[in-house]
mmCIF file of C-alpha atoms in Angstrom:
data_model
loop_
_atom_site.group_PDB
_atom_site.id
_atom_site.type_symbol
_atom_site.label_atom_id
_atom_site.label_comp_id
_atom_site.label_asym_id
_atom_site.label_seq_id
_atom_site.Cartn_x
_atom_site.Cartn_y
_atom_site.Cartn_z
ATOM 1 C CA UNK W 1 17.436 2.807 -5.552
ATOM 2 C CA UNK W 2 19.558 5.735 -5.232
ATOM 3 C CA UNK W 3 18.178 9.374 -4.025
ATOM 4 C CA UNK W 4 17.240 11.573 -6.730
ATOM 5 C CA UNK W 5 18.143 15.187 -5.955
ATOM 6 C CA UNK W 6 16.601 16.725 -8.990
ATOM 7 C CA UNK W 7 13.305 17.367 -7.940
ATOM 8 C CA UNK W 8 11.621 18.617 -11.831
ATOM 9 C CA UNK W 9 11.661 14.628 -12.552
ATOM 10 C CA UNK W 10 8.097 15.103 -10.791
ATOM 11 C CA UNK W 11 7.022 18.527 -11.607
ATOM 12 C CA UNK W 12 4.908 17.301 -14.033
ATOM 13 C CA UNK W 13 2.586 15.667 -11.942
ATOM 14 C CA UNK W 14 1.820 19.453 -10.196
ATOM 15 C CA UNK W 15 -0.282 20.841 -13.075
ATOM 16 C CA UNK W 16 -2.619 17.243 -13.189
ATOM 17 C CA UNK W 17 -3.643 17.866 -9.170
ATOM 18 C CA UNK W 18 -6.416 20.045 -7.249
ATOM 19 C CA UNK W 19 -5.171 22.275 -4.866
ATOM 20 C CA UNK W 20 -8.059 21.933 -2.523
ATOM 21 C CA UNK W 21 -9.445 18.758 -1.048
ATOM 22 C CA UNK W 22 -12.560 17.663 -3.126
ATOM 23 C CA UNK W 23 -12.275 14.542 -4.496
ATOM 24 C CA UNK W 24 -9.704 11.982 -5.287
ATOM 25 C CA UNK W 25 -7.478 14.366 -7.909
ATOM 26 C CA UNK W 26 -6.221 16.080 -4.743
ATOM 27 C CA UNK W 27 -3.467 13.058 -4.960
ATOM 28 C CA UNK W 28 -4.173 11.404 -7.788
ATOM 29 C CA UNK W 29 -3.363 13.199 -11.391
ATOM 30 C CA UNK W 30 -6.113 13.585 -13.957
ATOM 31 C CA UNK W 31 -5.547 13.841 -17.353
ATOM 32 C CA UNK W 32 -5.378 10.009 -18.145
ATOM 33 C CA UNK W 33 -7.525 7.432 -19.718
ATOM 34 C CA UNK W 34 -8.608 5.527 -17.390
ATOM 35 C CA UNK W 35 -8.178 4.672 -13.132
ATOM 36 C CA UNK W 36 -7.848 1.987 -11.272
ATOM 37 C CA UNK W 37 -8.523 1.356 -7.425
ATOM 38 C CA UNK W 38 -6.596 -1.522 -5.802
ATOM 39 C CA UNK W 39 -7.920 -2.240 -2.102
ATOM 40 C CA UNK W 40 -5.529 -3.111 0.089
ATOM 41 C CA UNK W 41 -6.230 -6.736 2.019
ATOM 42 C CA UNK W 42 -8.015 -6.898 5.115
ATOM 43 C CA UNK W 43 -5.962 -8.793 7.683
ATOM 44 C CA UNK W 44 -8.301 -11.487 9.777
ATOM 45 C CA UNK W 45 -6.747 -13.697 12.912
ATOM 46 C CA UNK W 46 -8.371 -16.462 14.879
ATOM 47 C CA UNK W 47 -6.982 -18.096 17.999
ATOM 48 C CA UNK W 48 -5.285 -21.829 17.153
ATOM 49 C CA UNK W 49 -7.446 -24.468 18.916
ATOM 50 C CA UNK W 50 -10.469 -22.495 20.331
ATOM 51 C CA UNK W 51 -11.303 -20.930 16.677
ATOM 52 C CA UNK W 52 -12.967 -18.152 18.314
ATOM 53 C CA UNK W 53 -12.263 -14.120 20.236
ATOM 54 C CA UNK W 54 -15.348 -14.530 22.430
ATOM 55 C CA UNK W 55 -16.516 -15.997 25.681
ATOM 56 C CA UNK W 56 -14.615 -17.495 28.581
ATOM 57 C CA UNK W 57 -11.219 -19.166 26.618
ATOM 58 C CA UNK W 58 -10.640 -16.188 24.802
ATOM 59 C CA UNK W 59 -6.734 -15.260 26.630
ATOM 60 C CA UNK W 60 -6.019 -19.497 26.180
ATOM 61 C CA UNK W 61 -5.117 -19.798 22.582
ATOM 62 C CA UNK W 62 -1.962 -21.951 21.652
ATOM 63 C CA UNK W 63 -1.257 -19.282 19.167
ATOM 64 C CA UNK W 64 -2.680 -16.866 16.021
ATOM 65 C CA UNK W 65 -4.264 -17.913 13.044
ATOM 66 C CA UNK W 66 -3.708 -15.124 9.824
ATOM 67 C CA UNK W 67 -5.167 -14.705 6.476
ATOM 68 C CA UNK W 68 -5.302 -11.837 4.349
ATOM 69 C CA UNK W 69 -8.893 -11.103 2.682
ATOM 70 C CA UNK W 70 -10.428 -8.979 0.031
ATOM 71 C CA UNK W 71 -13.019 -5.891 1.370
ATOM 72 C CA UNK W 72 -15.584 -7.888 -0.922
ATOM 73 C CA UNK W 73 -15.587 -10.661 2.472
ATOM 74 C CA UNK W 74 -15.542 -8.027 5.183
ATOM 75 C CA UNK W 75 -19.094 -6.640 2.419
ATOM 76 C CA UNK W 76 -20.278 -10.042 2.949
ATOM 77 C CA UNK W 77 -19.816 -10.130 6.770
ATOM 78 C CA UNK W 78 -21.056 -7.063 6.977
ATOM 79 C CA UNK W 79 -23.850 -7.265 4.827
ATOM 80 C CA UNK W 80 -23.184 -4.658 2.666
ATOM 81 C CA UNK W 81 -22.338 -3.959 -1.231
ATOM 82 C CA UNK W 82 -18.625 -3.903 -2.078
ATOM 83 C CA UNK W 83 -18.450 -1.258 -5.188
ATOM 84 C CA UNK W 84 -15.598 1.248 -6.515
ATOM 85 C CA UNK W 85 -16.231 3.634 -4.263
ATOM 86 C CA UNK W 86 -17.003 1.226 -0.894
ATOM 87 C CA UNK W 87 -15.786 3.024 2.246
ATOM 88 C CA UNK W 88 -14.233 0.491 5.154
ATOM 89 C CA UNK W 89 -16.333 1.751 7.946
ATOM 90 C CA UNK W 90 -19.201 1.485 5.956
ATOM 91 C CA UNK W 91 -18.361 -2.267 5.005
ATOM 92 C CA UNK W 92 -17.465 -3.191 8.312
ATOM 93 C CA UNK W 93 -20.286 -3.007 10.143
ATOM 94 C CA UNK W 94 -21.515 -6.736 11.148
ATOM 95 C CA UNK W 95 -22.640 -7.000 14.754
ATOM 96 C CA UNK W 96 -19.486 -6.880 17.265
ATOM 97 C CA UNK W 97 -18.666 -9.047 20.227
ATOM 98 C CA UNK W 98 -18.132 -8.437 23.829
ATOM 99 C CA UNK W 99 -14.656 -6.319 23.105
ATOM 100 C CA UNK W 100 -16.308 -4.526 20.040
ATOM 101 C CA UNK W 101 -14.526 -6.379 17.649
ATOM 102 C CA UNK W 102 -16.059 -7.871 13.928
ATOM 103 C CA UNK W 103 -15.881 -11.382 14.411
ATOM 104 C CA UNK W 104 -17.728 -13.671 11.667
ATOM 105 C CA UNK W 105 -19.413 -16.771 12.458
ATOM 106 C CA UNK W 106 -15.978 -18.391 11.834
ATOM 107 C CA UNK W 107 -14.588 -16.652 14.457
ATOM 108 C CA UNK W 108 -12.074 -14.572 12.317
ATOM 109 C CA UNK W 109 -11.803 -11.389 13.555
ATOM 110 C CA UNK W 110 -11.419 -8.179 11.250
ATOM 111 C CA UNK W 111 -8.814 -5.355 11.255
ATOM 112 C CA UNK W 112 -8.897 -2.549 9.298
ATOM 113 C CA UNK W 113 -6.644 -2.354 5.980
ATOM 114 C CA UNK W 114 -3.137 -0.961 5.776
ATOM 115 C CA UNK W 115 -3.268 2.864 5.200
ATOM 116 C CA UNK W 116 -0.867 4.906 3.104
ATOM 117 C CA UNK W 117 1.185 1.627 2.198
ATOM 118 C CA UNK W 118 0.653 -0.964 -0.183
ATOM 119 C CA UNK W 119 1.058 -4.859 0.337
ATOM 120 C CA UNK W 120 4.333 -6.412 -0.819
ATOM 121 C CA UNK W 121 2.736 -9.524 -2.073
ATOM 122 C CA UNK W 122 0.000 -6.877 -4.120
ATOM 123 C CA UNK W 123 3.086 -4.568 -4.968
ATOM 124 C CA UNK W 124 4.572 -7.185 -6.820
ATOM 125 C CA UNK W 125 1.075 -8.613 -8.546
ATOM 126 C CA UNK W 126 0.800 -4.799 -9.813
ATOM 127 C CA UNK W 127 4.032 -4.262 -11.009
ATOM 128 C CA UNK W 128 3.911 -6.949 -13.786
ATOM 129 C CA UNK W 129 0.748 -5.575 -15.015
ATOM 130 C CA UNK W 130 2.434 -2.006 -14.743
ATOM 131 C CA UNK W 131 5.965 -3.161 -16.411
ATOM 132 C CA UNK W 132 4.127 -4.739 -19.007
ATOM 133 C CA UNK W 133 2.095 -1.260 -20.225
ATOM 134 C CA UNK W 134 5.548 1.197 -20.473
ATOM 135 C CA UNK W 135 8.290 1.499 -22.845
ATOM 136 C CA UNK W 136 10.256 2.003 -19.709
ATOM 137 C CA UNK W 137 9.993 -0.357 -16.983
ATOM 138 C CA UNK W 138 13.239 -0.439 -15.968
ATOM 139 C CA UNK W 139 13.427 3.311 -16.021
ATOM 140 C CA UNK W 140 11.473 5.232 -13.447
ATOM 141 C CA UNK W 141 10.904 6.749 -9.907
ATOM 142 C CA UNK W 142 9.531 5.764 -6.355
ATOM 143 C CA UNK W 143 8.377 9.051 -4.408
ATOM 144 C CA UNK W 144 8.364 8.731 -0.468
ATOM 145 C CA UNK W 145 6.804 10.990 1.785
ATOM 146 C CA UNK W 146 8.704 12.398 4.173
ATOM 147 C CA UNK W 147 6.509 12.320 7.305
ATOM 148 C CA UNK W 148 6.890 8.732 7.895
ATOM 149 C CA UNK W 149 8.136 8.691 11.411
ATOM 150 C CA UNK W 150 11.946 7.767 11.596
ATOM 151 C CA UNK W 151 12.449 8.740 7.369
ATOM 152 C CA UNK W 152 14.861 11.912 8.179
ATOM 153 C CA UNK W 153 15.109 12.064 12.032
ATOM 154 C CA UNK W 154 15.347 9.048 14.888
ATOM 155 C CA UNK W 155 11.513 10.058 16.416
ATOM 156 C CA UNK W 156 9.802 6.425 16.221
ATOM 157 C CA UNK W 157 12.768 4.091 14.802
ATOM 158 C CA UNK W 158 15.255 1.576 16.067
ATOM 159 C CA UNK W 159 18.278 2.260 13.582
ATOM 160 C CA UNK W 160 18.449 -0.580 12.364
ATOM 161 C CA UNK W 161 19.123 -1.415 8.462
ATOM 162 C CA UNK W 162 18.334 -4.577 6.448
ATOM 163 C CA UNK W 163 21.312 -5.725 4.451
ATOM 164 C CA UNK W 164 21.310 -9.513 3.970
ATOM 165 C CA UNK W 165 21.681 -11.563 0.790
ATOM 166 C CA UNK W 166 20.437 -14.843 2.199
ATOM 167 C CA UNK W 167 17.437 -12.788 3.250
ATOM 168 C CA UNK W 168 16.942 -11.420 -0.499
ATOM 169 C CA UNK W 169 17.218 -14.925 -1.287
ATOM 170 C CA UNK W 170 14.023 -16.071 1.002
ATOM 171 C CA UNK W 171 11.934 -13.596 -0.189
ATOM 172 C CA UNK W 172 12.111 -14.228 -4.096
ATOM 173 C CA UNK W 173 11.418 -18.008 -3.059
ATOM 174 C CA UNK W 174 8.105 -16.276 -1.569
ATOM 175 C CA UNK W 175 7.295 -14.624 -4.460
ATOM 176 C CA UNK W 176 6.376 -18.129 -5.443
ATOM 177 C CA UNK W 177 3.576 -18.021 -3.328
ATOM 178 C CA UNK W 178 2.075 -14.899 -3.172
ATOM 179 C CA UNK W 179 -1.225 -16.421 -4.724
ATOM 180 C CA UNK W 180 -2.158 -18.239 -1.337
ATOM 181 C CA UNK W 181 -3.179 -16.812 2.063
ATOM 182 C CA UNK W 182 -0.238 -17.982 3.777
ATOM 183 C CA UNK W 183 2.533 -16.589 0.976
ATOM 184 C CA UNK W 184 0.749 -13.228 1.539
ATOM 185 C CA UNK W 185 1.308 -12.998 5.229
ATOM 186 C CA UNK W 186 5.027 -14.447 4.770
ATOM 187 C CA UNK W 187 5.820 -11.602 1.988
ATOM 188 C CA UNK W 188 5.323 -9.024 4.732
ATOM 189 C CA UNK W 189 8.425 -10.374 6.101
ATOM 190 C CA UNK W 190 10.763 -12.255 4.132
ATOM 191 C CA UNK W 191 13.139 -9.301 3.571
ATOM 192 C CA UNK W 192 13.708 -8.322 6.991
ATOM 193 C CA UNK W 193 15.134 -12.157 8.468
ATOM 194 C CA UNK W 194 18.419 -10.737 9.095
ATOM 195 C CA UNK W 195 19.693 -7.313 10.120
ATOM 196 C CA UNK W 196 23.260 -5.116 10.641
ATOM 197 C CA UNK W 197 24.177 -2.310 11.967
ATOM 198 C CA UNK W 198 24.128 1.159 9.948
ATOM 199 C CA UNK W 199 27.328 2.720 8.510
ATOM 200 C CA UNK W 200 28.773 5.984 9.725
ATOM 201 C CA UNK W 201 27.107 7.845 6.835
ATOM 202 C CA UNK W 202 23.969 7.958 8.104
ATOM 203 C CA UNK W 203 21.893 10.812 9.319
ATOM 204 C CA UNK W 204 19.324 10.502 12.731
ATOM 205 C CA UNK W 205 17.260 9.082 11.178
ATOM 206 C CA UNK W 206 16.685 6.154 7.810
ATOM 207 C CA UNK W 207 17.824 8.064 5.176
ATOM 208 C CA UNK W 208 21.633 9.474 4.961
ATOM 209 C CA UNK W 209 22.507 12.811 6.298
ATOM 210 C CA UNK W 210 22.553 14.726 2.851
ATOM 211 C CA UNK W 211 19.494 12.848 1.525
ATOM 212 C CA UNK W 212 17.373 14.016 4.827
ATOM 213 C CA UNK W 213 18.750 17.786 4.183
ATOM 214 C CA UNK W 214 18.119 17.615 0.582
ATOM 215 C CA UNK W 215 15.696 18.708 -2.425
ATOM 216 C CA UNK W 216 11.995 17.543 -2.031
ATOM 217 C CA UNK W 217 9.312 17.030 -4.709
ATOM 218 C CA UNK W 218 6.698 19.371 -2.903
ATOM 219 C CA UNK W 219 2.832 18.679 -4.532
ATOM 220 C CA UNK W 220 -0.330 20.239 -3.325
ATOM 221 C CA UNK W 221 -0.259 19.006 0.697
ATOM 222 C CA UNK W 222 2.537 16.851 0.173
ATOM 223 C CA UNK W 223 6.422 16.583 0.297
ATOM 224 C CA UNK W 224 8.351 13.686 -1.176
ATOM 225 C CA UNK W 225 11.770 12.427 -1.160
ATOM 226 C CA UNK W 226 12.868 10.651 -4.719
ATOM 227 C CA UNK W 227 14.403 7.416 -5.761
ATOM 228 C CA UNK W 228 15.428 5.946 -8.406
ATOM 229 C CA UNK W 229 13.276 2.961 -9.394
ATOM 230 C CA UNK W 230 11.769 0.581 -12.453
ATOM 231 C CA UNK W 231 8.797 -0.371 -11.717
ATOM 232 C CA UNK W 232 10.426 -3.962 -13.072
ATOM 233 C CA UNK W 233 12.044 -3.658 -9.671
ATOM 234 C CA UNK W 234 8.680 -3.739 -6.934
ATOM 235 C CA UNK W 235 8.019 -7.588 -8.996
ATOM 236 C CA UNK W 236 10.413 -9.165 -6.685
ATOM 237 C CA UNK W 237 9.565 -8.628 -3.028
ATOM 238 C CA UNK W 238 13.344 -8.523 -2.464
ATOM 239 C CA UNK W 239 13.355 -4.904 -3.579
ATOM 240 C CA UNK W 240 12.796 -4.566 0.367
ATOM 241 C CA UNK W 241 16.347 -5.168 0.736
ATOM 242 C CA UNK W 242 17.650 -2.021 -1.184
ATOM 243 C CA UNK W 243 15.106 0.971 -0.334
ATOM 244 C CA UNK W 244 16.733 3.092 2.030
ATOM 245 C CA UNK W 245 13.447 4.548 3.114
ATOM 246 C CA UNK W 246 12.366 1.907 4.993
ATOM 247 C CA UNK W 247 13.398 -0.303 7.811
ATOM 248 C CA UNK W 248 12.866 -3.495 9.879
ATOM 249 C CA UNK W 249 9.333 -2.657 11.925
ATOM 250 C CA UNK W 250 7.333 -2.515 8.627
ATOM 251 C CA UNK W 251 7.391 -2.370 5.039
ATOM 252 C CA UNK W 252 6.992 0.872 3.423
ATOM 253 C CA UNK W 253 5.818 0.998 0.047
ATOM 254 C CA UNK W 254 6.485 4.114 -2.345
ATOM 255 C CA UNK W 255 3.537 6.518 -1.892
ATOM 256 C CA UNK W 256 4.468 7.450 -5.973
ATOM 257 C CA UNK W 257 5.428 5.307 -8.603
ATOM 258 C CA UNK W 258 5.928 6.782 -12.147
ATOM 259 C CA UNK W 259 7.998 5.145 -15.144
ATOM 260 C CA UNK W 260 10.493 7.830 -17.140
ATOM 261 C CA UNK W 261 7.638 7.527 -20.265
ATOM 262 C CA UNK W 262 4.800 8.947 -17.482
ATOM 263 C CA UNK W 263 2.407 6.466 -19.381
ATOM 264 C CA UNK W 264 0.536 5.762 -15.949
ATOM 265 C CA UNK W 265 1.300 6.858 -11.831
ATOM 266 C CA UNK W 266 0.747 4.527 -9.201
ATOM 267 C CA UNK W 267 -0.596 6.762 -5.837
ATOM 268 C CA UNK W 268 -0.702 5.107 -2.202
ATOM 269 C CA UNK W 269 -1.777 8.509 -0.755
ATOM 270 C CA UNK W 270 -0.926 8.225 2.956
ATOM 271 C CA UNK W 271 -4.347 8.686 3.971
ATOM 272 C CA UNK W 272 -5.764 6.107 1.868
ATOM 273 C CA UNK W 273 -6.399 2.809 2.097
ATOM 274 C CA UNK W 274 -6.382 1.571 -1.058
ATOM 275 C CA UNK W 275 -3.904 2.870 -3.977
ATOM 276 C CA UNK W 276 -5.280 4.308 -7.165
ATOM 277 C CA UNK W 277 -3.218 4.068 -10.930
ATOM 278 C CA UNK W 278 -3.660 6.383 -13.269
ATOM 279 C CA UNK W 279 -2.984 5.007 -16.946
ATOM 280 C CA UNK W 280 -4.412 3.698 -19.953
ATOM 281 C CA UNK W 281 -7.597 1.378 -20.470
ATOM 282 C CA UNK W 282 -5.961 -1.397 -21.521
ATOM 283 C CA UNK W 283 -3.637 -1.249 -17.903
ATOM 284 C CA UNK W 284 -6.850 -0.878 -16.064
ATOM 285 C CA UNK W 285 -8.794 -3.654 -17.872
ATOM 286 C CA UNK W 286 -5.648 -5.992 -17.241
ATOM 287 C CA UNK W 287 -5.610 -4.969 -13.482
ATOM 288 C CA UNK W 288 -9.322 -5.252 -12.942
ATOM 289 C CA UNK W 289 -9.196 -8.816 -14.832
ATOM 290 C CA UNK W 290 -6.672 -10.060 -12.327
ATOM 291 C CA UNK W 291 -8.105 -12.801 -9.867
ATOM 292 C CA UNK W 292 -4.727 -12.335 -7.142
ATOM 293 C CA UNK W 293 -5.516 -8.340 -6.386
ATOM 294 C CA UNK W 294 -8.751 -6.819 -5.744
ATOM 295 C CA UNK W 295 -9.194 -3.981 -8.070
ATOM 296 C CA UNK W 296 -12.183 -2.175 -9.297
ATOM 297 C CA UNK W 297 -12.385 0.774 -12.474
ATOM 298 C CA UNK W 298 -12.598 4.392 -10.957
ATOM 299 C CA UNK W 299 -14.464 7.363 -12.961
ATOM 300 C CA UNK W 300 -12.131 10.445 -13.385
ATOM 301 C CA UNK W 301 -13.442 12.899 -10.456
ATOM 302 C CA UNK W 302 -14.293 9.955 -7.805
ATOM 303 C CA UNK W 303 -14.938 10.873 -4.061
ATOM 304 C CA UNK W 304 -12.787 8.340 -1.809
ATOM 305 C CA UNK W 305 -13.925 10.336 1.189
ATOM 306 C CA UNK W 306 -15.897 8.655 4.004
ATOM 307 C CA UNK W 307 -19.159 10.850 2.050
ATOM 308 C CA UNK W 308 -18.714 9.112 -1.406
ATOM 309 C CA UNK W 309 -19.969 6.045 -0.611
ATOM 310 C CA UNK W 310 -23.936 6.715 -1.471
ATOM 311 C CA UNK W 311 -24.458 3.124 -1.831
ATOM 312 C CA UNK W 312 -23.796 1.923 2.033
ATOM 313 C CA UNK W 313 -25.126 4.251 3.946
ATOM 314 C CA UNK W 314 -24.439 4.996 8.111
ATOM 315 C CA UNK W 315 -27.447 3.796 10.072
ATOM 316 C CA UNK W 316 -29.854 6.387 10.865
#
């Protein structure tokens, strides 16, 4: 996953996006067949032993219950319609408890999905469908944006790198079970068991000194900072071990993902929470088919704004 200093690898992506903010094309390119949205899981937790985040025993719980769940449970919850164009806050809006939290009759309570980052354990689910639909797969690159905090200065990260082969070990054993609720929430982590200190090399912040000063693939609103990457690669969750843009608080996903043949883009726009590929029909029926991810068939043009979802309306 080396840097990429030659920036026109993703010019071609410029002409396919709106300059101004209207709909979803502001990130994601048109110009393809067909478009996919994959929503990102909804992490629940429950206190061990009680089962429940209300009344009197709430602070006495031997320990944390997790499960990752599709938005089509928090639509259930909340009593509302889960379709391609669902917004969160429009889902998630069951009756709170005492601290303003969703809790079901379970007692699981709801947070909101990961934004502008895509789930390892999904990552990898994706990537097979994505490897299988280009005559490049091991051929490719994996766009970063350079906000994240910590990417090219030390504001917001400890600098520390992961750099353990025992640790790549563990998490291809986990790939094993990203299909149950428990794999998921291990996948998070199974790269980052072991850590070491960085090398000389390195600039203030993640990413070397030369990388942080160099060439950046600038798009309408965005910046990014290239790597070399198959999309073969994101399969095994071990990939976490290599990407020099990200580091032991929290997996960081690529924001782009495009193989060297173009025949489809993968976009977790930073301000989304959910990550939309652009590609053929036949990529998009195959992602939409699979029962691990949740993923629902975009139209070309589709509002992901907080407005575009004319099915759940906000309480009057």
């Amino acid at each position: 996953m080396d840097w990429v200093g030659d920036v026109g690898r993703g010019e071609w992506l410029r002409e396919r996006l709106d300059v101004r903010w209207r709909n979803m094309h502001s990130a994601v390119p048109r110009g393809f067949e067909a478009y996919a949205r994959v929503f990102h899981p909804v992490t629940i937790d429950r206190p061990t032993g009680t089962g429940t985040w209300s009344g009197p025993n709430r602070g006495f719980a031997s320990g944390i219950d997790y499960r990752s769940v599709p938005w089509a449970r928090v639509a259930e919850v909340g009593g509302a319609t889960m379709h391609p164009l669902a917004q969160f806050g429009r889902l998630n809006r069951g009756v709170p408890n005492e601290y303003n939290e969703l809790v079901d009759a379970d007692g699981w309570r709801y947070s909101e999905s990961a934004v502008g980052t895509l789930d390892v354990a999904v990552l990898a689910a994706v990537a097979l469908h994505l490897a299988a639909h280009t005559g490049t797969p091991d051929a490719g690159i994996a766009a970063v944006w350079e906000g994240w905090g910590g990417l090219g200065s030390g504001t917001g990260v400890s600098l520390i790198m992961v750099r353990d082969e025992e640790a790549a070990d563990r998490a291809s054993d986990r790939a094993a079970d990203r299909e149950t609720e428990a794999g998921e929430a291990r996948l998070r982590q199974a790269a980052l068991a072991a850590m070491v200190e960085p090398d000389d090399s390195r600039g203030p912040g993640l990413l070397p000194a030369d990388v942080s000063s160099g060439a950046r693939l600038r798009l309408p609103g965005r910046d990014y900072v290239l790597f070399v990457a198959g999309i073969r690669r994101f399969v095994d969750p071990a990939w976490l071990t290599d990407a020099p843009w990200t580091d032991s608080t929290w997996p960081q996903s690529p924001n782009l993902i495009w193989p060297d043949d173009h025949a489809w883009v993968l976009v977790s726009e930073i301000d989304f929470d959910s990550t939309v590929i652009a590609g053929t029909q036949a990529l998009v029926d195959a992602l939409v088919a699979d029962p691990t991810i949740e993923v629902l068939e975009l139209r070309e043009g589709a509002d992901l704004t907080s407005e575009g979802d004319t099915v759940n309306l906000p309480p009057n």
